[in-house]
C-alpha cells in the first residue's frame, strides 16, 4: 500500500482540487497518509466510500481523536481534547444528539423559506449600497461577507454592530497560519462575547434567547452553540458566495443561464456547492475500535480524513465531474457532509445563495472582474476555501 506524505494542497487552477486526489481515487481510494504530527492514518477519496464511512457509527467525530490533515497549529488547543461546551460537531451520541435536537427544528427548509423576505431585503439593501458607491468594489467586503453576517446575527439575536469582533476572531480560527495561542485566545474572546451578550440581555428575541428561555441547555452550552453557529454561519457562506461569483464570471455561458432562467436556480446552486466544495481538506473521523473497512484494517485511534472535494469530483457518481454544468443531476453531493453530522445550517446556506447570487447578477448584468484573474488572492491558507478579496466592477 502506498503512503501519502503529505496531504496534497497545491491546485493547478482556482476551481479544481489538487490533481493528486483524482489519482488516489482511481488507483487506491482508501490509502495510508502521514499527518503533519507524524501519525500514520488514512485518506478516503471516493464518493461511495465517503458516504459509507460517514454513516458508520464505529467512526467517531469526537475532538479527542481528531487530527488536521494539513499543518494547522490553530487546531492544537481543540483537537486531542474534549469538545468545548455546545460544540456539537466534535461530539458523538448521545451528547451530539441532545444538542442537535435542540437546534434542528430551527433550521428546517420551511423555517428558511419563512426567512426569505428578510434575506431578500438584506440583499437588496447591500446591492443598492454598491450601486450608489459605484465600482470597483471588493465584493467580499461589500456583499459576500455582510449578507450571511447580517442573516446569522438576526437569526441568533446578536447585534450586527458587533460584527467586527466575531469576524476578526472567526478569521483567526479558520486560518491555517494562526498559532495555537492565537486560536485559543480567539475562542476565549468569542465565548466571552456571547456570555456578555447573554448576561446583559443583549440577545434580543433570536435563537439563543429561545434556547435560554427553554432551560434545557446551560449557559456555557448556549454560548458554545452561539460561537459555532456565528462563526460557521457566516464564514462558509461568505466563501461560497464569493467563490461562486468568481466561478460564474469564469464561465460566462453558465452565468447567463443562471441570471436569465430562474427555473434553474436551485439546481445551479447545488452544482456550485458540489463543484467548489469549500471545505477543501475534508472531514476527520476516527475508529474507536479496530475496524475492517473495504478490506483494510483501521486500528482504533488511527485518524481518517474523508476528502469531500475528491468525493464531489468522483466520475463514478457524477458524469464529467470536472465541468461546471447547471443541467446535471446534482443529488448526492457531499458539500455539507453526510450522516448524522451533516451540516445543520445547510438549508440556510442554500437560501442565502439562491437569493443573493441571482439578485447580484440581475442588478449588475455587466458584472466583471476589476483585476486580472491571477491577481485574485485565493484563500488557500484558510480551512474554508474561497478568496480573500474579489474586486469587481460593472
PDB file of N, CA and C in Angstrom, residues 10-90:
ATOM      1  N   UNK A  10      -1.672  21.681  -3.351  1.00  0.00           N
ATOM      2  CA  UNK A  10      -1.408  22.580  -4.468  1.00  0.00           C
ATOM      3  C   UNK A  10      -2.404  22.370  -5.600  1.00  0.00           C
ATOM      4  N   UNK A  11      -3.126  23.429  -5.948  1.00  0.00           N
ATOM      5  CA  UNK A  11      -4.088  23.397  -7.051  1.00  0.00           C
ATOM      6  C   UNK A  11      -3.408  23.856  -8.343  1.00  0.00           C
ATOM      7  N   UNK A  12      -3.799  23.240  -9.444  1.00  0.00           N
ATOM      8  CA  UNK A  12      -3.298  23.687 -10.745  1.00  0.00           C
ATOM      9  C   UNK A  12      -4.148  24.822 -11.302  1.00  0.00           C
ATOM     10  N   UNK A  13      -5.397  24.904 -10.859  1.00  0.00           N
ATOM     11  CA  UNK A  13      -6.217  26.062 -11.197  1.00  0.00           C
ATOM     12  C   UNK A  13      -7.150  26.362 -10.030  1.00  0.00           C
ATOM     13  N   UNK A  14      -7.819  27.473 -10.126  1.00  0.00           N
ATOM     14  CA  UNK A  14      -8.577  28.002  -8.990  1.00  0.00           C
ATOM     15  C   UNK A  14      -9.665  27.067  -8.499  1.00  0.00           C
ATOM     16  N   UNK A  15     -10.369  26.402  -9.413  1.00  0.00           N
ATOM     17  CA  UNK A  15     -11.601  25.720  -9.024  1.00  0.00           C
ATOM     18  C   UNK A  15     -11.459  24.212  -8.826  1.00  0.00           C
ATOM     19  N   UNK A  16     -10.364  23.616  -9.248  1.00  0.00           N
ATOM     20  CA  UNK A  16     -10.202  22.163  -9.147  1.00  0.00           C
ATOM     21  C   UNK A  16      -9.358  21.785  -7.936  1.00  0.00           C
ATOM     22  N   UNK A  17      -9.703  20.687  -7.263  1.00  0.00           N
ATOM     23  CA  UNK A  17      -8.875  20.206  -6.162  1.00  0.00           C
ATOM     24  C   UNK A  17      -7.483  19.819  -6.667  1.00  0.00           C
ATOM     25  N   UNK A  18      -6.521  19.630  -5.767  1.00  0.00           N
ATOM     26  CA  UNK A  18      -5.201  19.158  -6.191  1.00  0.00           C
ATOM     27  C   UNK A  18      -5.330  17.894  -7.040  1.00  0.00           C
ATOM     28  N   UNK A  19      -4.620  17.800  -8.148  1.00  0.00           N
ATOM     29  CA  UNK A  19      -4.819  16.681  -9.080  1.00  0.00           C
ATOM     30  C   UNK A  19      -4.470  15.321  -8.502  1.00  0.00           C
ATOM     31  N   UNK A  20      -3.630  15.288  -7.470  1.00  0.00           N
ATOM     32  CA  UNK A  20      -3.280  14.006  -6.867  1.00  0.00           C
ATOM     33  C   UNK A  20      -4.508  13.272  -6.325  1.00  0.00           C
ATOM     34  N   UNK A  21      -5.516  14.029  -5.882  1.00  0.00           N
ATOM     35  CA  UNK A  21      -6.694  13.392  -5.305  1.00  0.00           C
ATOM     36  C   UNK A  21      -7.409  12.504  -6.321  1.00  0.00           C
ATOM     37  N   UNK A  22      -7.474  12.951  -7.574  1.00  0.00           N
ATOM     38  CA  UNK A  22      -8.116  12.146  -8.611  1.00  0.00           C
ATOM     39  C   UNK A  22      -7.343  10.845  -8.842  1.00  0.00           C
ATOM     40  N   UNK A  23      -6.025  10.926  -8.816  1.00  0.00           N
ATOM     41  CA  UNK A  23      -5.204   9.717  -8.993  1.00  0.00           C
ATOM     42  C   UNK A  23      -5.406   8.753  -7.826  1.00  0.00           C
ATOM     43  N   UNK A  24      -5.415   9.284  -6.613  1.00  0.00           N
ATOM     44  CA  UNK A  24      -5.656   8.421  -5.447  1.00  0.00           C
ATOM     45  C   UNK A  24      -7.019   7.745  -5.555  1.00  0.00           C
ATOM     46  N   UNK A  25      -8.032   8.504  -5.927  1.00  0.00           N
ATOM     47  CA  UNK A  25      -9.398   7.972  -6.020  1.00  0.00           C
ATOM     48  C   UNK A  25      -9.478   6.850  -7.049  1.00  0.00           C
ATOM     49  N   UNK A  26      -8.776   7.005  -8.144  1.00  0.00           N
ATOM     50  CA  UNK A  26      -8.810   5.990  -9.192  1.00  0.00           C
ATOM     51  C   UNK A  26      -7.997   4.753  -8.823  1.00  0.00           C
ATOM     52  N   UNK A  27      -6.819   4.959  -8.243  1.00  0.00           N
ATOM     53  CA  UNK A  27      -5.895   3.839  -8.016  1.00  0.00           C
ATOM     54  C   UNK A  27      -6.111   3.135  -6.685  1.00  0.00           C
ATOM     55  N   UNK A  28      -6.400   3.895  -5.658  1.00  0.00           N
ATOM     56  CA  UNK A  28      -6.455   3.317  -4.305  1.00  0.00           C
ATOM     57  C   UNK A  28      -7.257   4.264  -3.414  1.00  0.00           C
ATOM     58  N   UNK A  29      -8.586   4.186  -3.464  1.00  0.00           N
ATOM     59  CA  UNK A  29      -9.418   5.189  -2.783  1.00  0.00           C
ATOM     60  C   UNK A  29      -9.372   5.140  -1.259  1.00  0.00           C
ATOM     61  N   UNK A  30      -8.802   4.097  -0.699  1.00  0.00           N
ATOM     62  CA  UNK A  30      -8.506   4.069   0.741  1.00  0.00           C
ATOM     63  C   UNK A  30      -7.016   3.801   0.857  1.00  0.00           C
ATOM     64  N   UNK A  31      -6.289   4.766   1.367  1.00  0.00           N
ATOM     65  CA  UNK A  31      -4.850   4.555   1.450  1.00  0.00           C
ATOM     66  C   UNK A  31      -4.271   5.246   2.671  1.00  0.00           C
ATOM     67  N   UNK A  32      -3.068   4.835   3.002  1.00  0.00           N
ATOM     68  CA  UNK A  32      -2.373   5.374   4.163  1.00  0.00           C
ATOM     69  C   UNK A  32      -1.932   6.805   3.914  1.00  0.00           C
ATOM     70  N   UNK A  33      -1.957   7.624   4.975  1.00  0.00           N
ATOM     71  CA  UNK A  33      -1.490   9.003   4.862  1.00  0.00           C
ATOM     72  C   UNK A  33      -0.784   9.407   6.148  1.00  0.00           C
ATOM     73  N   UNK A  34       0.347  10.081   5.975  1.00  0.00           N
ATOM     74  CA  UNK A  34       1.066  10.617   7.131  1.00  0.00           C
ATOM     75  C   UNK A  34       0.519  12.010   7.455  1.00  0.00           C
ATOM     76  N   UNK A  35       0.142  12.211   8.698  1.00  0.00           N
ATOM     77  CA  UNK A  35      -0.368  13.503   9.159  1.00  0.00           C
ATOM     78  C   UNK A  35       0.800  14.409   9.572  1.00  0.00           C
ATOM     79  N   UNK A  36       0.571  15.720   9.670  1.00  0.00           N
ATOM     80  CA  UNK A  36       1.673  16.632   9.986  1.00  0.00           C
ATOM     81  C   UNK A  36       2.404  16.313  11.287  1.00  0.00           C
ATOM     82  N   UNK A  37       1.709  15.674  12.236  1.00  0.00           N
ATOM     83  CA  UNK A  37       2.369  15.344  13.507  1.00  0.00           C
ATOM     84  C   UNK A  37       3.106  14.010  13.447  1.00  0.00           C
ATOM     85  N   UNK A  38       3.151  13.372  12.263  1.00  0.00           N
ATOM     86  CA  UNK A  38       3.843  12.100  12.105  1.00  0.00           C
ATOM     87  C   UNK A  38       2.952  10.883  12.219  1.00  0.00           C
ATOM     88  N   UNK A  39       1.722  11.080  12.690  1.00  0.00           N
ATOM     89  CA  UNK A  39       0.787   9.978  12.809  1.00  0.00           C
ATOM     90  C   UNK A  39       0.480   9.376  11.432  1.00  0.00           C
ATOM     91  N   UNK A  40       0.400   8.059  11.355  1.00  0.00           N
ATOM     92  CA  UNK A  40       0.032   7.385  10.109  1.00  0.00           C
ATOM     93  C   UNK A  40      -1.442   6.998  10.199  1.00  0.00           C
ATOM     94  N   UNK A  41      -2.252   7.640   9.371  1.00  0.00           N
ATOM     95  CA  UNK A  41      -3.682   7.357   9.345  1.00  0.00           C
ATOM     96  C   UNK A  41      -4.128   7.007   7.947  1.00  0.00           C
ATOM     97  N   UNK A  42      -5.294   7.528   7.545  1.00  0.00           N
ATOM     98  CA  UNK A  42      -5.912   7.124   6.291  1.00  0.00           C
ATOM     99  C   UNK A  42      -6.534   8.302   5.559  1.00  0.00           C
ATOM    100  N   UNK A  43      -6.640   8.155   4.227  1.00  0.00           N
ATOM    101  CA  UNK A  43      -7.350   9.113   3.389  1.00  0.00           C
ATOM    102  C   UNK A  43      -8.350   8.345   2.531  1.00  0.00           C
ATOM    103  N   UNK A  44      -9.612   8.798   2.538  1.00  0.00           N
ATOM    104  CA  UNK A  44     -10.676   8.178   1.741  1.00  0.00           C
ATOM    105  C   UNK A  44     -11.095   9.185   0.680  1.00  0.00           C
ATOM    106  N   UNK A  45     -11.099   8.774  -0.588  1.00  0.00           N
ATOM    107  CA  UNK A  45     -11.296   9.734  -1.676  1.00  0.00           C
ATOM    108  C   UNK A  45     -12.487   9.450  -2.590  1.00  0.00           C
ATOM    109  N   UNK A  46     -13.117   8.285  -2.509  1.00  0.00           N
ATOM    110  CA  UNK A  46     -14.224   8.009  -3.421  1.00  0.00           C
ATOM    111  C   UNK A  46     -15.561   8.419  -2.808  1.00  0.00           C
ATOM    112  N   UNK A  47     -16.528   8.700  -3.680  1.00  0.00           N
ATOM    113  CA  UNK A  47     -17.846   9.128  -3.231  1.00  0.00           C
ATOM    114  C   UNK A  47     -18.544   8.032  -2.436  1.00  0.00           C
ATOM    115  N   UNK A  48     -18.563   6.816  -2.980  1.00  0.00           N
ATOM    116  CA  UNK A  48     -19.274   5.710  -2.324  1.00  0.00           C
ATOM    117  C   UNK A  48     -18.676   5.412  -0.956  1.00  0.00           C
ATOM    118  N   UNK A  49     -17.349   5.420  -0.852  1.00  0.00           N
ATOM    119  CA  UNK A  49     -16.714   5.092   0.420  1.00  0.00           C
ATOM    120  C   UNK A  49     -16.828   6.244   1.414  1.00  0.00           C
ATOM    121  N   UNK A  50     -16.862   7.468   0.918  1.00  0.00           N
ATOM    122  CA  UNK A  50     -17.088   8.603   1.809  1.00  0.00           C
ATOM    123  C   UNK A  50     -18.454   8.495   2.481  1.00  0.00           C
ATOM    124  N   UNK A  51     -19.478   8.214   1.693  1.00  0.00           N
ATOM    125  CA  UNK A  51     -20.828   8.042   2.254  1.00  0.00           C
ATOM    126  C   UNK A  51     -20.870   6.879   3.237  1.00  0.00           C
ATOM    127  N   UNK A  52     -20.219   5.801   2.861  1.00  0.00           N
ATOM    128  CA  UNK A  52     -20.242   4.608   3.716  1.00  0.00           C
ATOM    129  C   UNK A  52     -19.577   4.885   5.056  1.00  0.00           C
ATOM    130  N   UNK A  53     -18.424   5.531   5.025  1.00  0.00           N
ATOM    131  CA  UNK A  53     -17.711   5.772   6.277  1.00  0.00           C
ATOM    132  C   UNK A  53     -18.429   6.791   7.150  1.00  0.00           C
ATOM    133  N   UNK A  54     -18.990   7.836   6.536  1.00  0.00           N
ATOM    134  CA  UNK A  54     -19.623   8.894   7.320  1.00  0.00           C
ATOM    135  C   UNK A  54     -20.937   8.460   7.963  1.00  0.00           C
ATOM    136  N   UNK A  55     -21.444   7.299   7.578  1.00  0.00           N
ATOM    137  CA  UNK A  55     -22.644   6.756   8.238  1.00  0.00           C
ATOM    138  C   UNK A  55     -22.322   5.546   9.100  1.00  0.00           C
ATOM    139  N   UNK A  56     -21.055   5.226   9.242  1.00  0.00           N
ATOM    140  CA  UNK A  56     -20.622   4.069  10.042  1.00  0.00           C
ATOM    141  C   UNK A  56     -20.401   4.535  11.479  1.00  0.00           C
ATOM    142  N   UNK A  57     -21.216   4.048  12.395  1.00  0.00           N
ATOM    143  CA  UNK A  57     -21.167   4.531  13.783  1.00  0.00           C
ATOM    144  C   UNK A  57     -19.919   4.086  14.525  1.00  0.00           C
ATOM    145  N   UNK A  58     -19.116   3.246  13.904  1.00  0.00           N
ATOM    146  CA  UNK A  58     -17.865   2.852  14.555  1.00  0.00           C
ATOM    147  C   UNK A  58     -16.807   3.956  14.444  1.00  0.00           C
ATOM    148  N   UNK A  59     -17.078   4.950  13.612  1.00  0.00           N
ATOM    149  CA  UNK A  59     -16.135   6.055  13.433  1.00  0.00           C
ATOM    150  C   UNK A  59     -16.631   7.273  14.205  1.00  0.00           C
ATOM    151  N   UNK A  60     -15.745   7.837  15.004  1.00  0.00           N
ATOM    152  CA  UNK A  60     -16.105   8.914  15.920  1.00  0.00           C
ATOM    153  C   UNK A  60     -15.759  10.284  15.348  1.00  0.00           C
ATOM    154  N   UNK A  61     -16.576  11.276  15.735  1.00  0.00           N
ATOM    155  CA  UNK A  61     -16.296  12.680  15.407  1.00  0.00           C
ATOM    156  C   UNK A  61     -15.721  13.424  16.607  1.00  0.00           C
ATOM    157  N   UNK A  62     -15.456  12.727  17.688  1.00  0.00           N
ATOM    158  CA  UNK A  62     -15.014  13.392  18.918  1.00  0.00           C
ATOM    159  C   UNK A  62     -13.666  14.071  18.728  1.00  0.00           C
ATOM    160  N   UNK A  63     -13.571  15.266  19.285  1.00  0.00           N
ATOM    161  CA  UNK A  63     -12.357  16.071  19.102  1.00  0.00           C
ATOM    162  C   UNK A  63     -11.138  15.454  19.783  1.00  0.00           C
ATOM    163  N   UNK A  64     -11.358  14.600  20.772  1.00  0.00           N
ATOM    164  CA  UNK A  64     -10.221  13.961  21.434  1.00  0.00           C
ATOM    165  C   UNK A  64      -9.343  13.188  20.460  1.00  0.00           C
ATOM    166  N   UNK A  65      -9.937  12.727  19.370  1.00  0.00           N
ATOM    167  CA  UNK A  65      -9.222  11.845  18.449  1.00  0.00           C
ATOM    168  C   UNK A  65      -8.894  12.516  17.117  1.00  0.00           C
ATOM    169  N   UNK A  66      -9.299  13.760  16.941  1.00  0.00           N
ATOM    170  CA  UNK A  66      -9.125  14.407  15.642  1.00  0.00           C
ATOM    171  C   UNK A  66      -7.680  14.877  15.419  1.00  0.00           C
ATOM    172  N   UNK A  67      -7.286  14.804  14.158  1.00  0.00           N
ATOM    173  CA  UNK A  67      -6.024  15.390  13.709  1.00  0.00           C
ATOM    174  C   UNK A  67      -6.284  16.146  12.412  1.00  0.00           C
ATOM    175  N   UNK A  68      -5.596  17.255  12.233  1.00  0.00           N
ATOM    176  CA  UNK A  68      -5.714  18.013  10.988  1.00  0.00           C
ATOM    177  C   UNK A  68      -4.841  17.355   9.923  1.00  0.00           C
ATOM    178  N   UNK A  69      -5.367  17.169   8.697  1.00  0.00           N
ATOM    179  CA  UNK A  69      -4.579  16.522   7.648  1.00  0.00           C
ATOM    180  C   UNK A  69      -3.507  17.414   7.043  1.00  0.00           C
ATOM    181  N   UNK A  70      -3.576  18.715   7.304  1.00  0.00           N
ATOM    182  CA  UNK A  70      -2.552  19.660   6.865  1.00  0.00           C
ATOM    183  C   UNK A  70      -2.112  20.458   8.095  1.00  0.00           C
ATOM    184  N   UNK A  71      -0.959  21.082   7.997  1.00  0.00           N
ATOM    185  CA  UNK A  71      -0.447  21.849   9.133  1.00  0.00           C
ATOM    186  C   UNK A  71      -1.433  22.953   9.505  1.00  0.00           C
ATOM    187  N   UNK A  72      -1.889  22.904  10.748  1.00  0.00           N
ATOM    188  CA  UNK A  72      -2.866  23.877  11.225  1.00  0.00           C
ATOM    189  C   UNK A  72      -2.672  24.060  12.728  1.00  0.00           C
ATOM    190  N   UNK A  73      -1.667  24.841  13.133  1.00  0.00           N
ATOM    191  CA  UNK A  73      -1.372  24.998  14.566  1.00  0.00           C
ATOM    192  C   UNK A  73      -2.555  25.476  15.386  1.00  0.00           C
ATOM    193  N   UNK A  74      -3.448  26.236  14.744  1.00  0.00           N
ATOM    194  CA  UNK A  74      -4.586  26.770  15.478  1.00  0.00           C
ATOM    195  C   UNK A  74      -5.573  25.720  15.941  1.00  0.00           C
ATOM    196  N   UNK A  75      -5.479  24.483  15.390  1.00  0.00           N
ATOM    197  CA  UNK A  75      -6.365  23.413  15.839  1.00  0.00           C
ATOM    198  C   UNK A  75      -5.840  22.720  17.090  1.00  0.00           C
ATOM    199  N   UNK A  76      -4.571  22.961  17.425  1.00  0.00           N
ATOM    200  CA  UNK A  76      -3.944  22.217  18.528  1.00  0.00           C
ATOM    201  C   UNK A  76      -4.672  22.342  19.864  1.00  0.00           C
ATOM    202  N   UNK A  77      -5.213  23.526  20.218  1.00  0.00           N
ATOM    203  CA  UNK A  77      -5.898  23.595  21.511  1.00  0.00           C
ATOM    204  C   UNK A  77      -7.215  22.826  21.553  1.00  0.00           C
ATOM    205  N   UNK A  78      -7.764  22.470  20.394  1.00  0.00           N
ATOM    206  CA  UNK A  78      -9.099  21.891  20.349  1.00  0.00           C
ATOM    207  C   UNK A  78      -9.094  20.422  19.915  1.00  0.00           C
ATOM    208  N   UNK A  79      -8.154  20.033  19.067  1.00  0.00           N
ATOM    209  CA  UNK A  79      -8.014  18.632  18.696  1.00  0.00           C
ATOM    210  C   UNK A  79      -7.157  17.936  19.762  1.00  0.00           C
ATOM    211  N   UNK A  80      -7.560  16.726  20.103  1.00  0.00           N
ATOM    212  CA  UNK A  80      -6.861  15.999  21.154  1.00  0.00           C
ATOM    213  C   UNK A  80      -7.369  16.323  22.541  1.00  0.00           C
ATOM    214  N   UNK A  81      -8.437  17.092  22.613  1.00  0.00           N
ATOM    215  CA  UNK A  81      -9.037  17.491  23.899  1.00  0.00           C
ATOM    216  C   UNK A  81     -10.546  17.331  23.796  1.00  0.00           C
ATOM    217  N   UNK A  82     -11.245  17.187  24.942  1.00  0.00           N
ATOM    218  CA  UNK A  82     -12.713  17.072  24.906  1.00  0.00           C
ATOM    219  C   UNK A  82     -13.351  18.283  24.241  1.00  0.00           C
ATOM    220  N   UNK A  83     -14.520  18.070  23.641  1.00  0.00           N
ATOM    221  CA  UNK A  83     -15.225  19.139  22.949  1.00  0.00           C
ATOM    222  C   UNK A  83     -15.558  20.284  23.898  1.00  0.00           C
ATOM    223  N   UNK A  84     -15.487  21.495  23.390  1.00  0.00           N
ATOM    224  CA  UNK A  84     -15.921  22.645  24.162  1.00  0.00           C
ATOM    225  C   UNK A  84     -17.434  22.580  24.377  1.00  0.00           C
ATOM    226  N   UNK A  85     -17.950  23.190  25.433  1.00  0.00           N
ATOM    227  CA  UNK A  85     -19.397  23.176  25.671  1.00  0.00           C
ATOM    228  C   UNK A  85     -20.171  23.689  24.462  1.00  0.00           C
ATOM    229  N   UNK A  86     -21.174  22.927  24.037  1.00  0.00           N
ATOM    230  CA  UNK A  86     -22.014  23.334  22.926  1.00  0.00           C
ATOM    231  C   UNK A  86     -21.450  23.041  21.557  1.00  0.00           C
ATOM    232  N   UNK A  87     -20.221  22.575  21.459  1.00  0.00           N
ATOM    233  CA  UNK A  87     -19.539  22.381  20.178  1.00  0.00           C
ATOM    234  C   UNK A  87     -19.897  21.001  19.627  1.00  0.00           C
ATOM    235  N   UNK A  88     -21.140  20.868  19.139  1.00  0.00           N
ATOM    236  CA  UNK A  88     -21.672  19.550  18.808  1.00  0.00           C
ATOM    237  C   UNK A  88     -20.960  18.867  17.653  1.00  0.00           C
ATOM    238  N   UNK A  89     -20.252  19.620  16.786  1.00  0.00           N
ATOM    239  CA  UNK A  89     -19.539  18.975  15.677  1.00  0.00           C
ATOM    240  C   UNK A  89     -18.398  18.096  16.168  1.00  0.00           C
ATOM    241  N   UNK A  90     -17.998  18.280  17.424  1.00  0.00           N
ATOM    242  CA  UNK A  90     -16.897  17.496  17.994  1.00  0.00           C
ATOM    243  C   UNK A  90     -17.397  16.452  18.978  1.00  0.00           C
TER     244      UNK A  90
END
